[in-house]
Coordinates of C-alpha atoms and ligand atoms in Angstrom, one line a residue:
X1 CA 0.0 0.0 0.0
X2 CA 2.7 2.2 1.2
X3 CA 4.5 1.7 -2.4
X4 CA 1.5 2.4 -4.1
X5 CA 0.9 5.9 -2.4
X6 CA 4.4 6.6 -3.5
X7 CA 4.3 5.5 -7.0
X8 CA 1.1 7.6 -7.3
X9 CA 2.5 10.6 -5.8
X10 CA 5.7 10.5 -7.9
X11 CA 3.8 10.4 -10.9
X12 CA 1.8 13.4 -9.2
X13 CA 5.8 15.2 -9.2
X14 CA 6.4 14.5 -12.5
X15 CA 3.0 16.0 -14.2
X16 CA 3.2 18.7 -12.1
X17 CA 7.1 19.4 -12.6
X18 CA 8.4 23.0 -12.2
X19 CA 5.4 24.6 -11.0
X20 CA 4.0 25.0 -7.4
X21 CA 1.0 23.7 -6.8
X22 CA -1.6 24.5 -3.9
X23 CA -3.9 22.9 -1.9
X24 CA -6.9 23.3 0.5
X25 CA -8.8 21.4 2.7
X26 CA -12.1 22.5 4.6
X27 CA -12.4 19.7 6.9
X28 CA -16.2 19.2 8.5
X29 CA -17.3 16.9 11.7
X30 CA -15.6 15.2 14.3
X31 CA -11.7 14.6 15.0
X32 CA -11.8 11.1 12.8
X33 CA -12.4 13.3 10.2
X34 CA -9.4 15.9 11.1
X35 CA -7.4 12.9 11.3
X36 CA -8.1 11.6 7.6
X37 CA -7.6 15.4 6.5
X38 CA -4.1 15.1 8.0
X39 CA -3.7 11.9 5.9
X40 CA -5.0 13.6 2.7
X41 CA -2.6 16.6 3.2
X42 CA 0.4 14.3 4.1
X43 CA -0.4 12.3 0.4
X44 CA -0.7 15.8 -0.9
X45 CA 2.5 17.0 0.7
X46 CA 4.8 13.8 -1.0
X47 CA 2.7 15.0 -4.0
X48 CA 4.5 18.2 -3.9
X49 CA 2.0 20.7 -3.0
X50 CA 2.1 22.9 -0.3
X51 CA -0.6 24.4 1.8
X52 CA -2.7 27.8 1.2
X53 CA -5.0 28.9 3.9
X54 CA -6.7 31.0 0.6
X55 CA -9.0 29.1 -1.2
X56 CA -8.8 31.3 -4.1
X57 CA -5.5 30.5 -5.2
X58 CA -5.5 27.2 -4.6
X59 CA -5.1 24.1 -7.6
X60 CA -7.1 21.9 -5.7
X61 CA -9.7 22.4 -3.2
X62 CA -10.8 19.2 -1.1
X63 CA -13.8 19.2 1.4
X64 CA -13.6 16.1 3.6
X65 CA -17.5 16.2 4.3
X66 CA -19.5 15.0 7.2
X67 CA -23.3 13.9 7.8
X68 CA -23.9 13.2 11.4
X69 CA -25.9 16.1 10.9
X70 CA -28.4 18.3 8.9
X71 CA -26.4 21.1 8.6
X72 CA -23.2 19.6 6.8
X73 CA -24.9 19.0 4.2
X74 CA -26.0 22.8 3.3
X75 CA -22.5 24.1 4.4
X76 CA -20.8 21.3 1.6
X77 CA -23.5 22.5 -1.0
X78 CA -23.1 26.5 -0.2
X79 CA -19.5 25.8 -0.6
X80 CA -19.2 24.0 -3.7
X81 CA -21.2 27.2 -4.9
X82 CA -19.0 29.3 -4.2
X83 CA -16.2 27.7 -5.6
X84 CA -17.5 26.7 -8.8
X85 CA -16.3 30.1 -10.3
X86 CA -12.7 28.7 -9.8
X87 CA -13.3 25.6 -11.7
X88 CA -14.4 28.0 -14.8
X89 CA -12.5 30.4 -14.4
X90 CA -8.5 28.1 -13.7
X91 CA -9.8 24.8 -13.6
X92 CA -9.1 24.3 -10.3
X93 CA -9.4 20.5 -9.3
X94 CA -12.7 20.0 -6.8
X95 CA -12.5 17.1 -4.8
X96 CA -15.3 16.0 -2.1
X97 CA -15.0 13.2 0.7
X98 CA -15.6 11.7 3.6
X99 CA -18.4 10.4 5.6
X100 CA -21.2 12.5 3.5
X101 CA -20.0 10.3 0.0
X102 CA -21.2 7.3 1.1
X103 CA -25.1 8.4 1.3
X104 CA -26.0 7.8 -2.3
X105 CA -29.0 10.4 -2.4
X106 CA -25.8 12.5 -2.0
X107 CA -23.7 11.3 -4.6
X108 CA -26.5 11.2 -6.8
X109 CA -27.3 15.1 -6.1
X110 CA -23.7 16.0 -7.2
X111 CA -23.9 14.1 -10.8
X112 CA -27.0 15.6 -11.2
X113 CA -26.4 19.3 -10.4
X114 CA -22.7 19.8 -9.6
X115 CA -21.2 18.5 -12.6
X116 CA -18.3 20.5 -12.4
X117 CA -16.5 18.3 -9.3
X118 CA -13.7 16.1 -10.5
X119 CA -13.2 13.5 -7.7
X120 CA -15.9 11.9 -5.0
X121 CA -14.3 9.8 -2.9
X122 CA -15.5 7.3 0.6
X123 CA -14.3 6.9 3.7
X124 CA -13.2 3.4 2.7
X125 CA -10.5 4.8 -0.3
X126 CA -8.4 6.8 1.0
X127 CA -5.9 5.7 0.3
X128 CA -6.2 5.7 -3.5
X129 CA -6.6 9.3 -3.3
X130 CA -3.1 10.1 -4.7
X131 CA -4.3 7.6 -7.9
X132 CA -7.7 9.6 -8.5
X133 CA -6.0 12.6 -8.4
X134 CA -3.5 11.3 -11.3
X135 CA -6.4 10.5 -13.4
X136 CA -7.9 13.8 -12.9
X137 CA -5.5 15.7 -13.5
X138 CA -3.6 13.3 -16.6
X139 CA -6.8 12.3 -18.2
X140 CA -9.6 15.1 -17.0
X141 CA -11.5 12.4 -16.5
X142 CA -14.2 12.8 -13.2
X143 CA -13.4 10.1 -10.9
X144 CA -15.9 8.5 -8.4
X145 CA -14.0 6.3 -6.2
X146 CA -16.5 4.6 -3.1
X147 CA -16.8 1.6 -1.5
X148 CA -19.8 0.0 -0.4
X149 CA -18.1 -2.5 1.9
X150 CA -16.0 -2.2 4.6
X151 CA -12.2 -1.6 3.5
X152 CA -9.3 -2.9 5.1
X153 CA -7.1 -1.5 7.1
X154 CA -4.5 0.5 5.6
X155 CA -0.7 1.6 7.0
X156 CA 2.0 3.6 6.0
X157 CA -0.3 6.2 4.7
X158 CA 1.5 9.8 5.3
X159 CA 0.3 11.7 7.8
X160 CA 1.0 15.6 7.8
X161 CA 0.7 17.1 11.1
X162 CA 0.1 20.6 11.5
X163 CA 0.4 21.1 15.6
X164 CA 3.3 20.1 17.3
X165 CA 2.4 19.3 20.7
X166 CA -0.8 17.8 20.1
X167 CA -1.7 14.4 17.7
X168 CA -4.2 12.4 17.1
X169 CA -4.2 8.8 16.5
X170 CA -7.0 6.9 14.9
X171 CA -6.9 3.3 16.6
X172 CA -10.0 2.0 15.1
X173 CA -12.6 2.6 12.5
X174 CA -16.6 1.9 12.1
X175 CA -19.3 1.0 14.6
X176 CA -21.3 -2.2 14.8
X177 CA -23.9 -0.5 17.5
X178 CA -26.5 1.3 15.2
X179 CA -27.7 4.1 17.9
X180 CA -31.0 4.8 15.5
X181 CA -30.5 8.2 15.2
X182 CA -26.8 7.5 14.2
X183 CA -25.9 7.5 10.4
X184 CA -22.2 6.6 11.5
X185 CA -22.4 3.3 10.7
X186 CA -23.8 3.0 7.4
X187 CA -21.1 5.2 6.1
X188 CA -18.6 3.6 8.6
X189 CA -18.9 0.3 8.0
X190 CA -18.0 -2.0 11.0
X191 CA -15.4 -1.9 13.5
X192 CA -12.0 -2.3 12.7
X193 CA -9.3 -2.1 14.6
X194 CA -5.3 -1.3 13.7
X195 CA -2.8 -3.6 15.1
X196 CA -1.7 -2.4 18.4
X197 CA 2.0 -2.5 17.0
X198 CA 1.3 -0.1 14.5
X199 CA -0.2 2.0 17.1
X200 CA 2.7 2.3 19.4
X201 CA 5.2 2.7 16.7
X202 CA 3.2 5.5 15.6
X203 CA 3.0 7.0 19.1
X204 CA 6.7 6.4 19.6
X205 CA 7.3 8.0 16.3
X206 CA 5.4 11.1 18.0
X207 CA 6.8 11.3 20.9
X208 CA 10.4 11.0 19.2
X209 CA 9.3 14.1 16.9
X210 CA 8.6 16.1 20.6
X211 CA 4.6 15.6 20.5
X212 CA 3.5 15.3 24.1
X213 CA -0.4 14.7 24.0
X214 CA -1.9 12.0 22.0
X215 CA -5.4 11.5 21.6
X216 CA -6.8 8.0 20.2
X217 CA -9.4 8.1 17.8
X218 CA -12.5 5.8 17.3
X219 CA -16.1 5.7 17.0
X220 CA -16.2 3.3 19.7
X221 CA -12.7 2.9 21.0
X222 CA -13.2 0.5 24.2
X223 CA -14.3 -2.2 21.3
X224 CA -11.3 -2.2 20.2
X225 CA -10.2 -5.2 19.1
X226 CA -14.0 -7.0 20.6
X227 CA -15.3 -7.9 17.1
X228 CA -12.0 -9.5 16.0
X229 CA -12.1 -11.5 19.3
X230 CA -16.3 -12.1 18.7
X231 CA -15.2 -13.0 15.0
X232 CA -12.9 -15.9 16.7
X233 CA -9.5 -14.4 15.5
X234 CA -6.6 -14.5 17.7
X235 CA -6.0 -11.2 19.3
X236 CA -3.0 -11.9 21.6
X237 CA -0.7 -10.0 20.1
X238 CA 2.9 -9.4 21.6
X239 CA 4.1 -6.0 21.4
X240 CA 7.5 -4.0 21.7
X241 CA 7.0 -0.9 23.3
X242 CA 9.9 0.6 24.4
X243 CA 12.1 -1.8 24.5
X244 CA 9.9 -4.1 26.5
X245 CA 7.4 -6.9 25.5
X246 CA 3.7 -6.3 26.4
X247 CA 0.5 -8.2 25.6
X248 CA -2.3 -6.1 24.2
X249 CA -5.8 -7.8 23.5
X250 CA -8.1 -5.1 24.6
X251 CA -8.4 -1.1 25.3
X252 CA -7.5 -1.8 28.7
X253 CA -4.1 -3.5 27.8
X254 CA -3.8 -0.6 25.1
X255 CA -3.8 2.0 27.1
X256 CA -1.3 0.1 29.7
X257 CA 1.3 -0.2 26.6
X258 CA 0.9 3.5 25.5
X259 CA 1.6 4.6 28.7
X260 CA 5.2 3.1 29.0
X261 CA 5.8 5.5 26.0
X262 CA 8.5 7.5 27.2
X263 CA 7.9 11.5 26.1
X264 CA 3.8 11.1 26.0
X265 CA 2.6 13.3 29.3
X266 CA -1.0 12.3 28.4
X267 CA -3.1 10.5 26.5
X268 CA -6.7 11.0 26.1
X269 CA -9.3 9.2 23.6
X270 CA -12.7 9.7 22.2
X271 CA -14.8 8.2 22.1
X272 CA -15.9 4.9 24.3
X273 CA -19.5 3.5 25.1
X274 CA -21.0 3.6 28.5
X275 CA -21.9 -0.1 27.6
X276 CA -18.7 -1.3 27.4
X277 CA -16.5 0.7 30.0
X278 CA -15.3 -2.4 31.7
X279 CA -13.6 -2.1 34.8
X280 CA -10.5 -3.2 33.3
X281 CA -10.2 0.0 32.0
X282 CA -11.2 2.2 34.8
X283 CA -8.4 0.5 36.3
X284 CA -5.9 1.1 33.4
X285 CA -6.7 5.0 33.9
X286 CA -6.2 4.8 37.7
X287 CA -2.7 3.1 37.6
X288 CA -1.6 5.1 34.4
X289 CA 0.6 7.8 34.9
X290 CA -0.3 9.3 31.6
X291 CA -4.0 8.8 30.9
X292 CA -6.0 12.1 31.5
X293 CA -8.3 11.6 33.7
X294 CA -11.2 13.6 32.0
X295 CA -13.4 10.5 30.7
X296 CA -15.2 11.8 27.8
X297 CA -18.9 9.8 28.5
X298 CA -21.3 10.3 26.2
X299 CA -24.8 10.6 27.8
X300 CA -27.3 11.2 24.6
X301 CA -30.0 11.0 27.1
X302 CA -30.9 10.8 30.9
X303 CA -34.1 9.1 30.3
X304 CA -34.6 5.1 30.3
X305 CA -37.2 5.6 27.9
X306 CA -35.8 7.4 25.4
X307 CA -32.1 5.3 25.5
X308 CA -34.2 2.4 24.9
X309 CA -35.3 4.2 22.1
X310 CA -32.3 5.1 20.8
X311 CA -30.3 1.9 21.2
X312 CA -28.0 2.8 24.1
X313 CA -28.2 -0.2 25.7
X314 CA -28.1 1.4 29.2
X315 CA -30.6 2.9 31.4
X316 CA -30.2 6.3 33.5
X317 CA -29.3 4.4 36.9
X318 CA -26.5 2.2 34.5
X319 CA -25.3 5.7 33.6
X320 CA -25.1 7.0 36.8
X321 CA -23.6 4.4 39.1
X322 CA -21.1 3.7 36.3
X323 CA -19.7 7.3 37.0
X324 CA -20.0 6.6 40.7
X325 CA -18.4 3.8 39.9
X326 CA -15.4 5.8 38.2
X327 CA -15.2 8.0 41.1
X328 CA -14.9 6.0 43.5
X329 CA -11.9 4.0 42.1
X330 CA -10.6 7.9 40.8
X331 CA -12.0 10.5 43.1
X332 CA -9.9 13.3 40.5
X333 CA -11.6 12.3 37.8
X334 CA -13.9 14.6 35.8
X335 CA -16.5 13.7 32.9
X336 CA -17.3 15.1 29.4
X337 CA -20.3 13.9 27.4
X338 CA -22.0 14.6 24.7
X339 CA -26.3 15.0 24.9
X340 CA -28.8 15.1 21.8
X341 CA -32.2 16.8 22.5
X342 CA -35.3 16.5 20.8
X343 CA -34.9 12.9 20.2
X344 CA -38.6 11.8 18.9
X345 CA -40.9 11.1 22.0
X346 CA -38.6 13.1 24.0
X347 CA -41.3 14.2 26.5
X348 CA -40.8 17.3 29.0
X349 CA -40.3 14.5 31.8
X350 CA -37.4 12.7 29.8
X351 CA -35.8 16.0 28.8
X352 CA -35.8 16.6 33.0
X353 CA -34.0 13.4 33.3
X354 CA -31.8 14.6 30.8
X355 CA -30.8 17.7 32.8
X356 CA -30.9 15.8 35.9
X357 CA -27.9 13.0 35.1
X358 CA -26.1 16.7 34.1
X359 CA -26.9 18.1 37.7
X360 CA -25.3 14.7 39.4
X361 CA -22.7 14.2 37.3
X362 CA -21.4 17.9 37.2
X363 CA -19.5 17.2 33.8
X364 CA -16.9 19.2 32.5
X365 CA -18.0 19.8 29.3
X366 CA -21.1 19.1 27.5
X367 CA -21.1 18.8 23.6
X368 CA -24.9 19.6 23.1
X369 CA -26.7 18.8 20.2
X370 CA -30.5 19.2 18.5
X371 CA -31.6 15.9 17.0
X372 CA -31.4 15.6 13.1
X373 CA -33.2 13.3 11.2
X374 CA -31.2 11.1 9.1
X375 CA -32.4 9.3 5.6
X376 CA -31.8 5.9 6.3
X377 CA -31.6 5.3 10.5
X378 CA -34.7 4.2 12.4
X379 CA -34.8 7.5 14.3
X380 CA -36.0 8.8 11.1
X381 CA -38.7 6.8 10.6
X382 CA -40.4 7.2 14.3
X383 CA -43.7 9.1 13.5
X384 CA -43.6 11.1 16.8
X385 CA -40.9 13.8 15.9
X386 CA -40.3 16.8 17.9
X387 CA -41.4 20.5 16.9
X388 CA -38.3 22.8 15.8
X389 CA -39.4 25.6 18.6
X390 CA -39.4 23.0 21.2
X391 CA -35.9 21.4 20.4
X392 CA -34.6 24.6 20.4
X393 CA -36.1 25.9 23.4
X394 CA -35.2 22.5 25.1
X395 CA -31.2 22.7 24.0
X396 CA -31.3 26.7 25.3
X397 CA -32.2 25.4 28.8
X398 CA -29.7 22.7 28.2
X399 CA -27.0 25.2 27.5
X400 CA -28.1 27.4 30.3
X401 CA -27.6 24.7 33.1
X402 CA -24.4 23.7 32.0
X403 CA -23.0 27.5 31.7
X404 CA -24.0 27.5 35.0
X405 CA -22.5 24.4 36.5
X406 CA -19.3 25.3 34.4
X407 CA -19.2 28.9 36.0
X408 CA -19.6 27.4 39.3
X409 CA -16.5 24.8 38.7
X410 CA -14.1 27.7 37.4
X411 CA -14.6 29.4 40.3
X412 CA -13.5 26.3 42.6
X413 CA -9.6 26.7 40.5
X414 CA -8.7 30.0 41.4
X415 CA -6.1 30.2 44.0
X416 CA -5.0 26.4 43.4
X417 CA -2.1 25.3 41.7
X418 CA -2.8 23.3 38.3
X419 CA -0.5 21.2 35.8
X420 CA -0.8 22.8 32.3
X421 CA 0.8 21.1 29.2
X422 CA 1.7 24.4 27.1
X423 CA 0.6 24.5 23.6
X424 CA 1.3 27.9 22.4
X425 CA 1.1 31.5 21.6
X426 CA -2.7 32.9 22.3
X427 CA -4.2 32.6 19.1
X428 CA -5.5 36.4 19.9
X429 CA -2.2 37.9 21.9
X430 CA 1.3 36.8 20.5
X431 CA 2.5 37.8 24.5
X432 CA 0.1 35.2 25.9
X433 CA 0.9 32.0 25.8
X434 CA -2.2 29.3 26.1
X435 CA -2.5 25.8 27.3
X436 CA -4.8 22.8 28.8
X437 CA -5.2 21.5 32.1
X438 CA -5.6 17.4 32.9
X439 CA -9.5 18.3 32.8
X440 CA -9.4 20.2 29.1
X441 CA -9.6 23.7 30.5
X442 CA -7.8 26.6 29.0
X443 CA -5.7 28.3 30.5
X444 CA -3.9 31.7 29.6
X445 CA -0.6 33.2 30.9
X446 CA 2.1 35.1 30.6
X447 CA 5.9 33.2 30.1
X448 CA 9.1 33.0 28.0
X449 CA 8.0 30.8 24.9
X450 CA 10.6 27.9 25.8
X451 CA 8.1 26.9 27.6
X452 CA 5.9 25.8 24.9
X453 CA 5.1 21.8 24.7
X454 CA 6.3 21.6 28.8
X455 CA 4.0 20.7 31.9
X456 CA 4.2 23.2 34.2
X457 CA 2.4 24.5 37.2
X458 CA 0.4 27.4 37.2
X459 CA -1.7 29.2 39.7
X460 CA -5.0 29.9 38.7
X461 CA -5.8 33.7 39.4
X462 CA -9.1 34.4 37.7
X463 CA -11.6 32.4 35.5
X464 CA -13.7 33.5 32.5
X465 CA -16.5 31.8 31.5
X466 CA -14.0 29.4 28.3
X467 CA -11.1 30.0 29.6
X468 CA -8.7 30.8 33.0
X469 CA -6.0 32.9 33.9
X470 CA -2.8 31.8 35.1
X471 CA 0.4 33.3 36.5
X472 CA 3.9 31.3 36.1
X473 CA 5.4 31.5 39.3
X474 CA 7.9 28.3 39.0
X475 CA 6.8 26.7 41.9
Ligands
LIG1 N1 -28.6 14.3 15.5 C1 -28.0 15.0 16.5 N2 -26.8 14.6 17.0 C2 -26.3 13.5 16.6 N3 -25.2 12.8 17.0 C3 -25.1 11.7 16.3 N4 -26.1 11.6 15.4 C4 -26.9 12.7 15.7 C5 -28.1 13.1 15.1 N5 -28.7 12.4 14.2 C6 -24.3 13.3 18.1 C7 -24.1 12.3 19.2 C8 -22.7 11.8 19.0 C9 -22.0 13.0 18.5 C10 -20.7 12.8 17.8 O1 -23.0 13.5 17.5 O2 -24.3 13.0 20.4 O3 -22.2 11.3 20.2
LIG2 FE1 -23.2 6.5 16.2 FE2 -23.9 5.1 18.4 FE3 -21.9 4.2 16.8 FE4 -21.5 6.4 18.3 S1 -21.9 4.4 19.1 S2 -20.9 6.2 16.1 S3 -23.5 7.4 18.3 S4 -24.0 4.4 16.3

């Protein structure tokens, strides 16, 4: 595979020879996706094209689409009117992929009415991108490149990482749990999982190239490796990580080998199911010296009912003695999630249980979303949909309890001391630098920038509602 890419993206080099050719990349959705954008742009890269953050000069503009939700799908149309003037007017190349190319009611919409677009690829051919792109641009021909079923996993594709401190690792792909208001795993496929070798080596190869975070990447990463082990192949493997041999068959034993990693001062990952958090991994957190602990959980909804409805497999009470559960084995730990509201049959009694679990559990952050019905998942088909005005006014009381909870919790770090991974200048301020505690809270201070990808303390001296303010005072 790896040969392939390069073969491809030599022939790339040799069309292309003498002049210097830009790329773009609008990436939509969730971190998988940021993570297959970093793979496009490291094919691109060997390619010999360089990045432009301006669209209009560009020689190739590439959205890497999403459809988890309604919206996507008018941003990705919106955009491809806007850039159809460049096709006309310098034949810029238009390629469109990701999760959005497998819906064929898409696919079908862009050969019918946006003619112009020279490559649609899946989420299953990546790999091949560097080979549509020859045939585009050789033969002008418009390439549709999509796989129904699942595709294997690939290696060795180039990955072009633009932060330094930060990377993200996708260990798995696909989801075999068919949430019904979840289009994920229709254009997905089923779970796959990398070989845990190729994981650490990657990591290692981070950490050697200074990287001190990883995040690892999954629809469902605590099934890593289950449905190889359900499908009845072997999944003892024995891996080398540094230096030393380790058996991985599991997340659990994941997460041990990634933490012997020497350079990695945390590792995070997003995102597992309540159903499956087995205590082997709680315990795999608590005796890690590495793994944040900030458990992203996602919730959907606080009411029995309406996770029956939706496929959860677990009921509020599940939910909520699970995080007792976590607490009680790791009293630090602190809990993300992510909630839809306006589910259909989502009554004013279920949305309270909703906002209830979020009163107990006190989470950290909450990624909030308004239900979106999507062609093709049993959600979509459930006759009893909620009203527009009442999602909305449902989400807004949402949003105002957890502002409220989150105000309350800055207010509990000023005055204490707090270990901060530093990521950089302040996106705003060049004289501020910016970084993240264990729990994902950012923090901004003042300090030389040799600081930049070190743990340091900092003492928390005033909090804003997104972010806090340090001062370095090398305790
Ligand atoms: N509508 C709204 N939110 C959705 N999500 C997934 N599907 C939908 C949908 N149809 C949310 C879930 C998931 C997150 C990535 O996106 O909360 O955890
Ligand atoms: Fe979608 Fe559920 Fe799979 Fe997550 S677990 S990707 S919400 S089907």
């Amino acid at each position: 595979m790896e040969t392939d890419i390069k073969v491809w993206t030599e022939k790339i080099n040799e069309l292309n020879k003498g002049k210097e050719k830009k790329y773009y990349i609008l990436t939509m959705g969730c971190q998988l996706n940021e993570n297959d954008s970093e793979k496009i742009a490291g094919m691109l890269k060997e390619a010999g094209y360089v990045k432009t953050e301006r669209i209009e000069e560009a020689d190739i503009i590439i959205f890497n689409t999403c459809c988890v939700r309604e919206n996507a799908e008018e941003r990705l149309f919106g955009k491809l009117g806007e850039v159809k003037k460049y096709k006309e007017e310098k034949g810029t190349i238009i390629a469109i992929g990701g999760c959005m190319m497998q819906e064929k009611h898409i696919t079908q919409k862009l050969k019918e009415s946006y003619k112009f677009v020279d490559i649609v690829f899946g989420t299953h051919t990546l790999e091949n991108f560097p080979k549509d792109l020859y045939y585009a641009l050789k033969e002008n021909k418009k390439i549709e490149d999509i796989l129904d079923i699942d595709g294997v996993v690939y290696e060795g594709v180039p990955v072009y990482r633009e932060d330094k401190i930060k990377a993200s690792i996708t260990i798995m792909n696909g989801c075999n749990n068919f949430c019904t208001y979840c289009i994920v795993p229709y254009v997905r496929g089923r779970e796959r999982s990398r070989n845990p070798q190729d994981i650490i080596n990657e990591a290692e190869d981070l950490a050697k190239q200074g990287y001190k975070e990883i995040t690892l990447l999954g629809q469902n990463v605590n099934s890593y490796l289950v449905y190889q082990k359900q499908k009845g192949e072997d999944v003892n493997f024995k891996v080398l990580v540094n230096g030393k041999e380790k058996q991985v068959n599991s997340f659990a034993t994941l997460l041990k080998a990634l933490d012997e990693i020497e350079g990695i001062e945390r590792i995070r990952f997003v995102s597992p199911h309540p159903k499956d958090f087995t205590d082997d991994v709680i315990d795999a957190i608590k005796d890690s010296k590495h793994v944040c602990k900030l458990i992203h959980l996602p919730l959907q909804s606080g009411s029995t009912k309406v996770l029956k409805e939706m496929n959860r497999k677990y009921t509020k009470e599940d939910y909520l003695n699970l995080a007792k559960k976590i607490k009680e084995k790791i009293p630090e730990v602190t809990f993300s999630t992510d909630i839809i509201v306006g589910f259909p049959g989502e009554t004013e009694q279920d949305f309270e249980d909703t906002l209830d679990v979020v009163k107990k559990v006190n989470f950290e952050q909450v990624f909030m979303f308004i239900y979106s019905r999507r062609v093709g998942t049993v959600a979509d088909k459930m006759e009893n949909q909620i009203p527009e005005n009442i999602k909305h006014k449902r989400f807004n009381r949402l949003k105002e309890l957890v502002e409220k909870q989150i105000e309350v919790q800055n207010k509990e770090y000023v005055g204490k001391y707090v270990d901060v991974l530093v990521e950089g200048e302040s996106k705003n301020n060049k004289d501020i630098l910016t970084g993240r505690t264990e729990s994902n809270k950012v923090v901004n201070f003042e300090g030389s920038r040799d600081l930049i990808g070190k743990v340091i303390k900092l003492k928390i001296v005033s909090e804003h509602m997104w972010y806090l303010k340090g001062i370095y005072d090398k305790m």
